[in-house]
Amino acid sequence: MGLTKTEIFTEEQNRLATLLKALAHPARIAILQQIINANACICGDLSAELGLAQATISQHLKELKNAGLIQGTIEGVSVCYCINPTTWAILKNELSGFLNTAGPGNSCC
């Protein structure tokens, strides 16, 4: 399989694909749920709550941060993560728009 020719797609299509790719793992969904449920930045160890190794958690946090879904700040020797509200709003808007393009009346089969 060849490389994806991202330049032939719109900026919105590429951005939504990047965000959805970052969400496409159950561990990342669980991490986001922990951050959202905490209603604050998470500075502690997520591995105890999720039952995953710290190295695994770190890799998933890196993917979420690279996609812009979370943001981190350094506090002493730890990094605290929280939802990036700007990217979260973009995701909600673009995903909602995408999902609303086809309704139940647009059935072809």
Backbone as a ProteinNet text record, in pm:
[ID]
protein_1_A
[PRIMARY]
MGLTKTEIFTEEQNRLATLLKALAHPARIAILQQIINANACICGDLSAELGLAQATISQHLKELKNAGLIQGTIEGVSVCYCINPTTWAILKNELSGFLNTAGPGNSCC
[TERTIARY]
84.8	0	89.1	59.4	141.1	110.4	183.5	161.8	31.6	-33.5	-155	-118.9	-186.9	-163.1	-249.5	-203.5	-283.9	-309.1	-223.2	-239.4	-362.9	-419.9	-538.9	-667.3	-654.8	-770.7	-771.8	-888.2	-898.6	-829.5	-803.9	-743.4	-834.1	-964.5	-1060.5	-1060.4	-1055.3	-1052.2	-926.4	-813.1	-687.7	-688.5	-739.8	-743.3	-834	-953.2	-1046.1	-987	-922.5	-859.4	-750.2	-671	-564.4	-622.8	-727.8	-789.5	-853.7	-922.3	-986.7	-884.6	-772.3	-666.2	-613.5	-599.1	-551.7	-652.5	-779.7	-883.8	-903.5	-843.8	-873.5	-800.8	-796.8	-740.4	-813.4	-858.9	-935.5	-858.1	-727.1	-648.6	-652.3	-649.3	-653.7	-790.2	-894.8	-1029.2	-1036	-981.1	-981.3	-902	-788.7	-707.4	-787.3	-849.6	-929.6	-1045.1	-1108.2	-1218	-1168.8	-1050.7	-993.5	-969.1	-915.1	-887.7	-1018.3	-1116.4	-1245.7	-1315.8	-1316.4	-1383.4	-1315.7	-1184.5	-1113.6	-1152	-1199.6	-1238.6	-1125.1	-1002.9	-883.3	-766.6	-652.7	-532.8	-493	-447.3	-401.9	-250.5	-196.2	-50.9	-0.1	-88.4	-47.4	-26.4	-11.3	16.8	-114.1	-134.3	-254.6	-246.5	-127.1	-110.6	-186.9	-194.4	-267	-416.5	-470.5	-613.2	-652.8	-563.3	-597.3	-542.7	-451.5	-395.8	-297.9	-235.6	-137.1	-0.9	103.8	239.2	259.2	344.6	370.4	424.3	508.1	562.1	449.8	351.1	236.7	154.2	129.4	54.3	127.2	257.1	336.1	325.8	329.8	318.9	181.6	77.4	-57.1	-74.6	-18.7	-23.4	48.2	159	235	150.4	80.2	-4.9	-119.3	-180.2	-288.6	-238.5	-120.2	-62.5	-20.9	38.7	78.3	-41.6	-155.3	-277.8	-340.2	-293.9	-346.6	-468.1	-506.7	-625.2	-602	-478.9	-444.8	-325.9	-307.6	-191.7	-128.2	1	72.7	155.8	166.7	254.1	345.9	466.4	564.2	552.6	534.2	527.7	626	741.2	846.2	900.2	892.5	942.4	831	707.2	597.4	535.6	465.2	392.5	244.2	172.3	28.8	-44.4	-145.8	-219.4	-363.9	-415.8	-557.2	-605.1	-735.5	-795.4	-757.8	-721.9	-696	-831.3	-886.2	-1022.2	-1037.4	-934.8	-943.4	-958	-871.2	-877.5	-1002.9	-1043.1	-1164	-1285.3	-1292.1	-1402.7	-1400	-1281.5	-1268	-1316.7	-1275	-1317.1	-1469	-1528.4	-1673.5	-1745.5	-1699	-1762.7	-1750.2	-1628.8	-1606.3	-1669.2	-1662.6	-1723.1	-1875.1	-1930.8	-2075	-2118.2	-2044.3	-2075.8	-2066.1	-1964.5	-1945.3	-2059.5	-2092.5	-2196.8	-2335.3	-2354.2	-2485.9	-2504.8	-2402.8	-2418.2	-2510.8	-2520.6	-2610	-2711.2	-2836.1	-2940.4	-3009.5	-3104	-3174.2	-3250.4	-3287.2	-3360.1	-3271.5	-3139.6	-3046.9	-3005.4	-3090.9	-3058	-3065.6	-2965.1	-2964.6	-2988.3	-2988.8	-3003.7	-3130
-116.9	0	122.9	217.8	337.4	441	548.9	659.7	730.9	785.6	861.7	996	1033.7	1162.2	1267.4	1313.7	1405.7	1538	1573.7	1701.7	1705.7	1590.5	1591.7	1607.4	1610.2	1625.3	1764.5	1807.7	1940.8	1944	2062.7	2080.2	2021.2	2042	1989.4	1837	1775.3	1629.3	1573	1635.4	1590.1	1609.2	1723.3	1751.1	1651.9	1626.5	1532.8	1392	1352	1219.3	1206.4	1310.4	1308.4	1295.2	1371.6	1365.7	1230.2	1177.6	1047.2	935.1	947.2	847.5	846.4	964.4	972.6	911.3	916.4	859.6	710.5	654.9	518.7	411.2	426.3	322.4	329.6	216	220.2	277.6	260.4	317.1	469.5	525.6	672	725.4	651.5	690.8	688.3	583.8	572.7	686.7	721.5	832.6	962.3	987.6	1109.1	1110.5	995.8	988.8	1019	970	999	1148.8	1211.1	1355.3	1433.1	1395.1	1464.8	1446.1	1322.9	1296.2	1366.7	1386.9	1457.8	1605.2	1654.9	1795	1889.2	1842.8	1920.3	1854.9	1919.8	1859.1	1737.5	1634.6	1513.2	1515.4	1514.3	1515.4	1380.9	1299.8	1174.6	1063	945.6	826.3	764.2	760.7	701.2	549.7	494.4	349.7	270.4	320.1	248.4	244.5	355.9	361.9	282.6	274.8	209.6	68	29.6	-104.1	-125.8	-18.8	-26.9	17.2	-28.7	10.4	159.8	221.1	364.2	398.1	311.2	336.4	338.1	250.8	246.3	373.1	414.9	538.4	656.6	662.3	773.1	779.3	664.7	661.6	711.5	671.1	716.4	865	913.5	1056.9	1136.1	1083.7	1149.2	1160.5	1053.9	1055.5	1156.3	1158.9	1254.1	1397.9	1419.1	1553.4	1595.6	1503.9	1536.3	1573.4	1511.7	1544.3	1673.7	1722.1	1846.1	1828.4	1703.4	1680	1712.5	1695.4	1731.6	1826	1895.9	1982.7	1952.9	1973.3	1941.3	2057.3	2066	2165.2	2093.3	2140.1	2079.3	2146.3	2062.5	2110.5	2028.6	2085.3	2013	1902.2	1779.3	1664.9	1592.9	1639.7	1571.8	1662.1	1599.6	1671.2	1653.6	1763	1760.7	1777.4	1693.8	1696.4	1736.1	1811	1845.8	1852.4	1856.3	1865.9	2000.9	2001.5	2126	2175.7	2280.9	2322.4	2367.8	2425.9	2471.9	2354.4	2254.9	2138.3	2057.2	2048.5	1974.1	2036.5	2168.8	2238.3	2212.6	2211.7	2181.7	2040.6	1945	1806.6	1794.4	1854.1	1846.9	1906.7	2020.8	2089.6	2009.7	1966.8	1896.4	1757.1	1686.9	1554.5	1564.2	1662.7	1684.6	1716.5	1805.3	1839.1	1719	1637.9	1518.5	1419.1	1393.2	1296	1343.7	1473.9	1528.5	1538.2	1506.6	1517.3	1410.6	1297.4	1191.6	1162.1	1173.2	1145	1014.6	976.7	849.7	846.1	960.3	964.1	945.3	939.1	927.4	783.9	690.1	549.6	511.6	440.6	398	247.4	176.7	30.9	-15.4
0	0	0	-85.6	-99.3	6.4	-1.2	90.3	56.4	156.3	133.6	74.3	-30.4	-95.2	-27	88.3	167.6	96.9	1.7	-65.3	-155.3	-190.2	-275.2	-194	-61.6	25.4	86.3	130.6	190.3	326.6	371.4	504.2	612.1	597.4	694.9	695.6	577.4	569.7	634.9	609.5	670.1	821.4	867.6	1011.7	1083.2	1027.6	1090.5	1092.1	984.1	979	1083.9	1103.2	1204.1	1344.1	1372.1	1504.4	1529	1429.6	1446.8	1458.5	1388.8	1402.1	1545.6	1604.1	1742.8	1839.5	1805.1	1891.4	1870.1	1766.8	1723.6	1803	1932.8	2019.3	2153.5	2204.4	2329.7	2447.6	2450.7	2560.7	2556	2436	2423.1	2462.2	2427.9	2471.4	2624	2685.8	2832.4	2896.1	2837	2889.4	2882.4	2768.8	2754.8	2853.8	2874.3	2971.3	3112.2	3147.8	3281.1	3297.3	3192.9	3199.4	3209.2	3127.1	3128.5	3262.6	3314.4	3442.2	3559	3550.2	3656.2	3657.6	3543.1	3530.4	3570.8	3548.6	3580.8	3510	3516.9	3460	3543.8	3476.1	3544.4	3548.1	3669.1	3686.8	3736.6	3785.3	3847.2	3747.8	3802.5	3725.2	3677.3	3546.8	3490.2	3482.1	3494.9	3476.8	3582.3	3703.6	3808.4	3778.8	3727.8	3699.9	3575.9	3479.3	3352.6	3340	3428.1	3422.9	3308.6	3262.4	3155	3207.2	3140.9	3179.4	3154.6	3235.5	3222	3082.9	3027	2892.6	2788.6	2805.6	2714.1	2727.1	2850.1	2874.9	2812.3	2830.7	2775.9	2624.2	2558.9	2413.5	2368.2	2437.3	2401	2428.9	2539.3	2568.2	2459.8	2412.7	2305.9	2178.6	2143.2	2024	2038.8	2156.6	2181.1	2177.8	2231.6	2232.3	2092.5	2015.2	1878.2	1791.9	1818.4	1744.7	1794.5	1909.6	1964.8	2053	2081.6	2163.7	2310.8	2356	2494.1	2489.9	2598.2	2613.6	2747.8	2754.7	2876.9	2925.7	3055.7	3118	3215.6	3224.9	3314.9	3450.6	3553.4	3691.3	3773.1	3797.7	3868.8	3782.1	3830.8	3754.1	3678.1	3690	3622.2	3516.2	3423.9	3320.3	3348.3	3348.2	3372.3	3239.7	3218.1	3092.4	3114.3	3017.5	3017.4	2872.5	2855.4	2722.3	2662.2	2534.4	2462.9	2412	2472.2	2438.1	2293.1	2235	2096.6	2001.1	2015.1	1927.4	1954.8	2080.9	2116.8	2047.8	2043.7	1977.2	1826.6	1767.9	1625.2	1596.9	1680.4	1663.1	1671.4	1772.7	1789.4	1668.8	1622	1510.8	1380.9	1348.5	1222.4	1222.3	1334.2	1340.7	1333.1	1400.5	1395	1252	1186.9	1048.6	957.3	975.2	893.7	916.3	1042	1072.8	1030.9	1026.1	989.1	838.3	757.1	612.1	556.2	622.2	577.2	686.4	653.2	750.3	719.2	801.1	780.3	648.2	592.1	466.8	344.6	362.3	250.5	224.3	252.3	235	88	40.8	-99.9	-111.3	-5.4	-11.4	57.7
[MASK]
+++++++++++++++++++++++++++++++++++++++++++++++++++++++++++++++++++++++++++++++++++++++++++++++++++++++++++++

